[in-house]
Amino acid sequence: LTLQNSLVGSTSSGSGNSGEFSGGIYATTTSGGPYNLVISNSTVQYNTSNSSGGGIYVTNFNGTVDIDDTPITHNSVPAYGGGLYFAGASLRSVDIANSTISNNSSSNNHGGGVYSSVPITISGTPMNANILPTSKYGAGIYLTGSTASLTMSNSSITNHTASGSGAGIHITGST
């Protein structure tokens, strides 16, 4: 699947997409693959979820995810990953390049910008002003699990708000 030059959500607050798991993009596979989900030159903003992954939710997806030149902003959830949520043993890797991850929030849990339990690479991507509630962790990035890893280059993590540990990055059981 390739998504290019697209808007997923809205240009203003209160009028984006809303769903149980991700208001923006939800991806999973039940058989076959490996597949490659490519999102480029697009915008994912002002989406809400009743659970996790306000902007993009990818779980048990047999393959890889590549996000390039795509702002992911102003998405919100009550649970994990206000902007992005990545999990599941079959998801091999996530690459995010030349994008922006900002002003996303989780009202009750971890990972305001990104929640991941899989290998993730971030390059050329500023992350700014993602928000979590009191005593939660990783407003910018929350990594969890034995298969999660983070490789970051030419990126910034600034102005995140979390009353718990690791406002910028919180790592638990990961490499």
PDB file of C-alpha atoms in Angstrom:
ATOM      1  CA  LEU A   1       0.000   0.000   0.000  1.00  0.00           C
ATOM      2  CA  THR A   2       1.293   3.430  -0.905  1.00  0.00           C
ATOM      3  CA  LEU A   3      -0.252   6.698   0.246  1.00  0.00           C
ATOM      4  CA  GLN A   4       1.191   9.820  -1.399  1.00  0.00           C
ATOM      5  CA  ASN A   5       0.336  13.516  -1.445  1.00  0.00           C
ATOM      6  CA  SER A   6      -2.681  12.985   0.810  1.00  0.00           C
ATOM      7  CA  LEU A   7      -4.334  14.508   3.859  1.00  0.00           C
ATOM      8  CA  VAL A   8      -5.501  12.048   6.509  1.00  0.00           C
ATOM      9  CA  GLY A   9      -7.560  13.992   9.018  1.00  0.00           C
ATOM     10  CA  SER A  10      -8.391  17.661   8.729  1.00  0.00           C
ATOM     11  CA  THR A  11      -6.864  21.075   8.313  1.00  0.00           C
ATOM     12  CA  SER A  12      -8.409  22.263  11.592  1.00  0.00           C
ATOM     13  CA  SER A  13      -9.052  21.022  15.108  1.00  0.00           C
ATOM     14  CA  GLY A  14     -12.266  19.173  15.888  1.00  0.00           C
ATOM     15  CA  SER A  15     -13.008  18.076  12.362  1.00  0.00           C
ATOM     16  CA  GLY A  16     -10.604  15.153  11.791  1.00  0.00           C
ATOM     17  CA  ASN A  17     -11.254  11.422  11.729  1.00  0.00           C
ATOM     18  CA  SER A  18     -12.207   9.419  14.825  1.00  0.00           C
ATOM     19  CA  GLY A  19     -12.117   5.644  15.360  1.00  0.00           C
ATOM     20  CA  GLU A  20     -11.777   2.856  17.915  1.00  0.00           C
ATOM     21  CA  PHE A  21      -8.155   2.070  16.918  1.00  0.00           C
ATOM     22  CA  SER A  22      -6.702   5.067  15.073  1.00  0.00           C
ATOM     23  CA  GLY A  23      -8.680   7.872  13.623  1.00  0.00           C
ATOM     24  CA  GLY A  24      -6.168   8.211  10.808  1.00  0.00           C
ATOM     25  CA  ILE A  25      -4.616   5.012   9.408  1.00  0.00           C
ATOM     26  CA  TYR A  26      -5.046   1.466  10.757  1.00  0.00           C
ATOM     27  CA  ALA A  27      -2.935  -1.351   9.251  1.00  0.00           C
ATOM     28  CA  THR A  28      -2.828  -5.056  10.085  1.00  0.00           C
ATOM     29  CA  THR A  29      -2.499  -8.274   8.095  1.00  0.00           C
ATOM     30  CA  THR A  30      -4.012 -11.700   8.675  1.00  0.00           C
ATOM     31  CA  SER A  31      -2.032 -13.678   6.091  1.00  0.00           C
ATOM     32  CA  GLY A  32       0.477 -13.388   3.281  1.00  0.00           C
ATOM     33  CA  GLY A  33       3.219 -10.858   2.932  1.00  0.00           C
ATOM     34  CA  PRO A  34       5.617  -9.487   3.649  1.00  0.00           C
ATOM     35  CA  TYR A  35       4.034  -6.166   2.745  1.00  0.00           C
ATOM     36  CA  ASN A  36       5.360  -2.609   2.700  1.00  0.00           C
ATOM     37  CA  LEU A  37       3.220   0.301   3.897  1.00  0.00           C
ATOM     38  CA  VAL A  38       4.567   3.549   2.410  1.00  0.00           C
ATOM     39  CA  ILE A  39       3.282   6.966   3.448  1.00  0.00           C
ATOM     40  CA  SER A  40       4.992   9.883   1.702  1.00  0.00           C
ATOM     41  CA  ASN A  41       4.481  13.579   1.113  1.00  0.00           C
ATOM     42  CA  SER A  42       1.281  13.418   3.128  1.00  0.00           C
ATOM     43  CA  THR A  43      -0.141  14.956   6.315  1.00  0.00           C
ATOM     44  CA  VAL A  44      -1.690  13.027   9.221  1.00  0.00           C
ATOM     45  CA  GLN A  45      -3.326  15.472  11.631  1.00  0.00           C
ATOM     46  CA  TYR A  46      -6.286  16.191  13.905  1.00  0.00           C
ATOM     47  CA  ASN A  47      -7.305  12.535  14.257  1.00  0.00           C
ATOM     48  CA  THR A  48      -8.595  10.921  17.455  1.00  0.00           C
ATOM     49  CA  SER A  49      -8.902   7.352  18.634  1.00  0.00           C
ATOM     50  CA  ASN A  50     -10.922   5.811  21.435  1.00  0.00           C
ATOM     51  CA  SER A  51      -7.900   3.617  22.208  1.00  0.00           C
ATOM     52  CA  SER A  52      -4.374   3.976  20.735  1.00  0.00           C
ATOM     53  CA  GLY A  53      -2.587   5.361  17.682  1.00  0.00           C
ATOM     54  CA  GLY A  54      -4.488   8.566  16.967  1.00  0.00           C
ATOM     55  CA  GLY A  55      -2.672   9.285  13.707  1.00  0.00           C
ATOM     56  CA  ILE A  56      -1.351   5.860  12.636  1.00  0.00           C
ATOM     57  CA  TYR A  57      -1.920   2.450  14.278  1.00  0.00           C
ATOM     58  CA  VAL A  58       0.024  -0.546  12.923  1.00  0.00           C
ATOM     59  CA  THR A  59      -0.172  -3.928  14.667  1.00  0.00           C
ATOM     60  CA  ASN A  60       0.554  -7.512  13.584  1.00  0.00           C
ATOM     61  CA  PHE A  61       1.431  -6.187  10.136  1.00  0.00           C
ATOM     62  CA  ASN A  62       3.621  -8.690   8.267  1.00  0.00           C
ATOM     63  CA  GLY A  63       6.201  -6.373   6.739  1.00  0.00           C
ATOM     64  CA  THR A  64       7.661  -2.887   7.060  1.00  0.00           C
ATOM     65  CA  VAL A  65       6.449   0.682   7.383  1.00  0.00           C
ATOM     66  CA  ASP A  66       8.144   3.639   5.655  1.00  0.00           C
ATOM     67  CA  ILE A  67       7.014   7.182   6.435  1.00  0.00           C
ATOM     68  CA  ASP A  68       8.707  10.039   4.560  1.00  0.00           C
ATOM     69  CA  ASP A  69       8.083  13.784   4.410  1.00  0.00           C
ATOM     70  CA  THR A  70       4.852  13.437   6.403  1.00  0.00           C
ATOM     71  CA  PRO A  71       3.936  15.696   9.334  1.00  0.00           C
ATOM     72  CA  ILE A  72       2.107  13.793  12.092  1.00  0.00           C
ATOM     73  CA  THR A  73       0.548  16.446  14.307  1.00  0.00           C
ATOM     74  CA  HIS A  74      -2.334  17.232  16.664  1.00  0.00           C
ATOM     75  CA  ASN A  75      -3.544  13.623  17.031  1.00  0.00           C
ATOM     76  CA  SER A  76      -4.892  12.400  20.373  1.00  0.00           C
ATOM     77  CA  VAL A  77      -5.788   9.204  22.236  1.00  0.00           C
ATOM     78  CA  PRO A  78      -6.678   8.105  25.772  1.00  0.00           C
ATOM     79  CA  ALA A  79      -4.239   5.160  25.688  1.00  0.00           C
ATOM     80  CA  TYR A  80      -0.896   4.617  23.867  1.00  0.00           C
ATOM     81  CA  GLY A  81       0.745   6.531  21.017  1.00  0.00           C
ATOM     82  CA  GLY A  82      -1.040   9.816  20.417  1.00  0.00           C
ATOM     83  CA  GLY A  83       0.670  10.214  17.042  1.00  0.00           C
ATOM     84  CA  LEU A  84       1.954   6.727  16.169  1.00  0.00           C
ATOM     85  CA  TYR A  85       1.475   3.214  17.566  1.00  0.00           C
ATOM     86  CA  PHE A  86       3.588   0.260  16.346  1.00  0.00           C
ATOM     87  CA  ALA A  87       3.351  -3.274  17.796  1.00  0.00           C
ATOM     88  CA  GLY A  88       3.240  -6.972  16.907  1.00  0.00           C
ATOM     89  CA  ALA A  89       5.896  -9.608  16.302  1.00  0.00           C
ATOM     90  CA  SER A  90       5.374  -9.687  12.516  1.00  0.00           C
ATOM     91  CA  LEU A  91       6.079  -5.953  12.063  1.00  0.00           C
ATOM     92  CA  ARG A  92       9.728  -6.054  11.037  1.00  0.00           C
ATOM     93  CA  SER A  93      10.716  -2.390  11.054  1.00  0.00           C
ATOM     94  CA  VAL A  94       9.524   1.194  10.927  1.00  0.00           C
ATOM     95  CA  ASP A  95      11.492   3.945   9.167  1.00  0.00           C
ATOM     96  CA  ILE A  96      10.477   7.582   9.611  1.00  0.00           C
ATOM     97  CA  ALA A  97      12.412  10.195   7.604  1.00  0.00           C
ATOM     98  CA  ASN A  98      12.152  13.924   6.957  1.00  0.00           C
ATOM     99  CA  SER A  99       8.873  14.191   8.832  1.00  0.00           C
ATOM    100  CA  THR A 100       7.588  16.069  11.890  1.00  0.00           C
ATOM    101  CA  ILE A 101       5.989  14.495  14.973  1.00  0.00           C
ATOM    102  CA  SER A 102       4.493  17.240  17.121  1.00  0.00           C
ATOM    103  CA  ASN A 103       1.605  18.301  19.352  1.00  0.00           C
ATOM    104  CA  ASN A 104       0.231  14.764  19.758  1.00  0.00           C
ATOM    105  CA  SER A 105      -1.158  13.614  23.095  1.00  0.00           C
ATOM    106  CA  SER A 106      -2.275  10.704  25.222  1.00  0.00           C
ATOM    107  CA  SER A 107      -4.644  11.548  28.060  1.00  0.00           C
ATOM    108  CA  ASN A 108      -4.157   8.382  30.156  1.00  0.00           C
ATOM    109  CA  ASN A 109      -1.035   6.491  29.102  1.00  0.00           C
ATOM    110  CA  HIS A 110       2.460   6.369  27.556  1.00  0.00           C
ATOM    111  CA  GLY A 111       3.907   7.586  24.261  1.00  0.00           C
ATOM    112  CA  GLY A 112       2.451  10.974  23.359  1.00  0.00           C
ATOM    113  CA  GLY A 113       4.310  11.094  20.031  1.00  0.00           C
ATOM    114  CA  VAL A 114       5.366   7.485  19.378  1.00  0.00           C
ATOM    115  CA  TYR A 115       4.668   4.160  21.115  1.00  0.00           C
ATOM    116  CA  SER A 116       6.655   1.226  19.734  1.00  0.00           C
ATOM    117  CA  SER A 117       7.489  -2.362  20.620  1.00  0.00           C
ATOM    118  CA  VAL A 118       9.308  -2.947  17.290  1.00  0.00           C
ATOM    119  CA  PRO A 119      12.564  -1.662  15.729  1.00  0.00           C
ATOM    120  CA  ILE A 120      12.203   1.972  14.685  1.00  0.00           C
ATOM    121  CA  THR A 121      14.585   4.284  12.793  1.00  0.00           C
ATOM    122  CA  ILE A 122      14.033   8.037  12.816  1.00  0.00           C
ATOM    123  CA  SER A 123      16.097  10.436  10.681  1.00  0.00           C
ATOM    124  CA  GLY A 124      15.774  14.102   9.813  1.00  0.00           C
ATOM    125  CA  THR A 125      12.622  14.330  11.931  1.00  0.00           C
ATOM    126  CA  PRO A 126      12.021  16.977  14.590  1.00  0.00           C
ATOM    127  CA  MET A 127       9.797  15.879  17.466  1.00  0.00           C
ATOM    128  CA  ASN A 128       8.289  18.725  19.464  1.00  0.00           C
ATOM    129  CA  ALA A 129       5.660  19.408  22.144  1.00  0.00           C
ATOM    130  CA  ASN A 130       4.041  15.991  22.550  1.00  0.00           C
ATOM    131  CA  ILE A 131       2.083  15.748  25.798  1.00  0.00           C
ATOM    132  CA  LEU A 132       1.268  13.133  28.491  1.00  0.00           C
ATOM    133  CA  PRO A 133      -0.677  13.291  31.758  1.00  0.00           C
ATOM    134  CA  THR A 134       0.720  13.045  35.268  1.00  0.00           C
ATOM    135  CA  SER A 135       2.955  10.025  36.034  1.00  0.00           C
ATOM    136  CA  LYS A 136       3.132   8.670  32.497  1.00  0.00           C
ATOM    137  CA  TYR A 137       6.295   8.068  30.489  1.00  0.00           C
ATOM    138  CA  GLY A 138       7.811   8.987  27.134  1.00  0.00           C
ATOM    139  CA  ALA A 139       5.946  12.032  25.836  1.00  0.00           C
ATOM    140  CA  GLY A 140       8.183  11.995  22.752  1.00  0.00           C
ATOM    141  CA  ILE A 141       8.918   8.280  22.341  1.00  0.00           C
ATOM    142  CA  TYR A 142       7.989   5.283  24.499  1.00  0.00           C
ATOM    143  CA  LEU A 143       9.830   2.039  23.647  1.00  0.00           C
ATOM    144  CA  THR A 144       8.879  -1.229  25.301  1.00  0.00           C
ATOM    145  CA  GLY A 145       9.635  -4.930  24.892  1.00  0.00           C
ATOM    146  CA  SER A 146      12.609  -7.095  24.036  1.00  0.00           C
ATOM    147  CA  THR A 147      12.355  -6.575  20.252  1.00  0.00           C
ATOM    148  CA  ALA A 148      12.035  -2.778  20.333  1.00  0.00           C
ATOM    149  CA  SER A 149      15.020  -0.684  19.337  1.00  0.00           C
ATOM    150  CA  LEU A 150      15.634   2.919  18.328  1.00  0.00           C
ATOM    151  CA  THR A 151      18.128   4.350  15.865  1.00  0.00           C
ATOM    152  CA  MET A 152      17.983   8.130  15.547  1.00  0.00           C
ATOM    153  CA  SER A 153      19.982  10.595  13.452  1.00  0.00           C
ATOM    154  CA  ASN A 154      19.760  14.250  12.446  1.00  0.00           C
ATOM    155  CA  SER A 155      16.585  14.634  14.503  1.00  0.00           C
ATOM    156  CA  SER A 156      15.564  16.621  17.575  1.00  0.00           C
ATOM    157  CA  ILE A 157      13.442  15.901  20.637  1.00  0.00           C
ATOM    158  CA  THR A 158      12.323  19.147  22.287  1.00  0.00           C
ATOM    159  CA  ASN A 159       9.660  20.697  24.547  1.00  0.00           C
ATOM    160  CA  HIS A 160       7.826  17.505  25.553  1.00  0.00           C
ATOM    161  CA  THR A 161       5.664  17.393  28.665  1.00  0.00           C
ATOM    162  CA  ALA A 162       5.445  14.317  30.922  1.00  0.00           C
ATOM    163  CA  SER A 163       5.264  14.256  34.705  1.00  0.00           C
ATOM    164  CA  GLY A 164       6.626  10.702  34.700  1.00  0.00           C
ATOM    165  CA  SER A 165      10.044   9.523  33.515  1.00  0.00           C
ATOM    166  CA  GLY A 166      11.623  10.294  30.166  1.00  0.00           C
ATOM    167  CA  ALA A 167       9.675  13.238  28.786  1.00  0.00           C
ATOM    168  CA  GLY A 168      11.736  12.978  25.589  1.00  0.00           C
ATOM    169  CA  ILE A 169      12.401   9.220  25.405  1.00  0.00           C
ATOM    170  CA  HIS A 170      11.459   6.451  27.832  1.00  0.00           C
ATOM    171  CA  ILE A 171      12.899   2.970  27.235  1.00  0.00           C
ATOM    172  CA  THR A 172      11.814  -0.137  29.110  1.00  0.00           C
ATOM    173  CA  GLY A 173      13.033  -3.633  28.225  1.00  0.00           C
ATOM    174  CA  SER A 174      14.346  -2.425  24.842  1.00  0.00           C
ATOM    175  CA  THR A 175      17.686  -1.823  23.152  1.00  0.00           C
TER     176      THR A 175
END
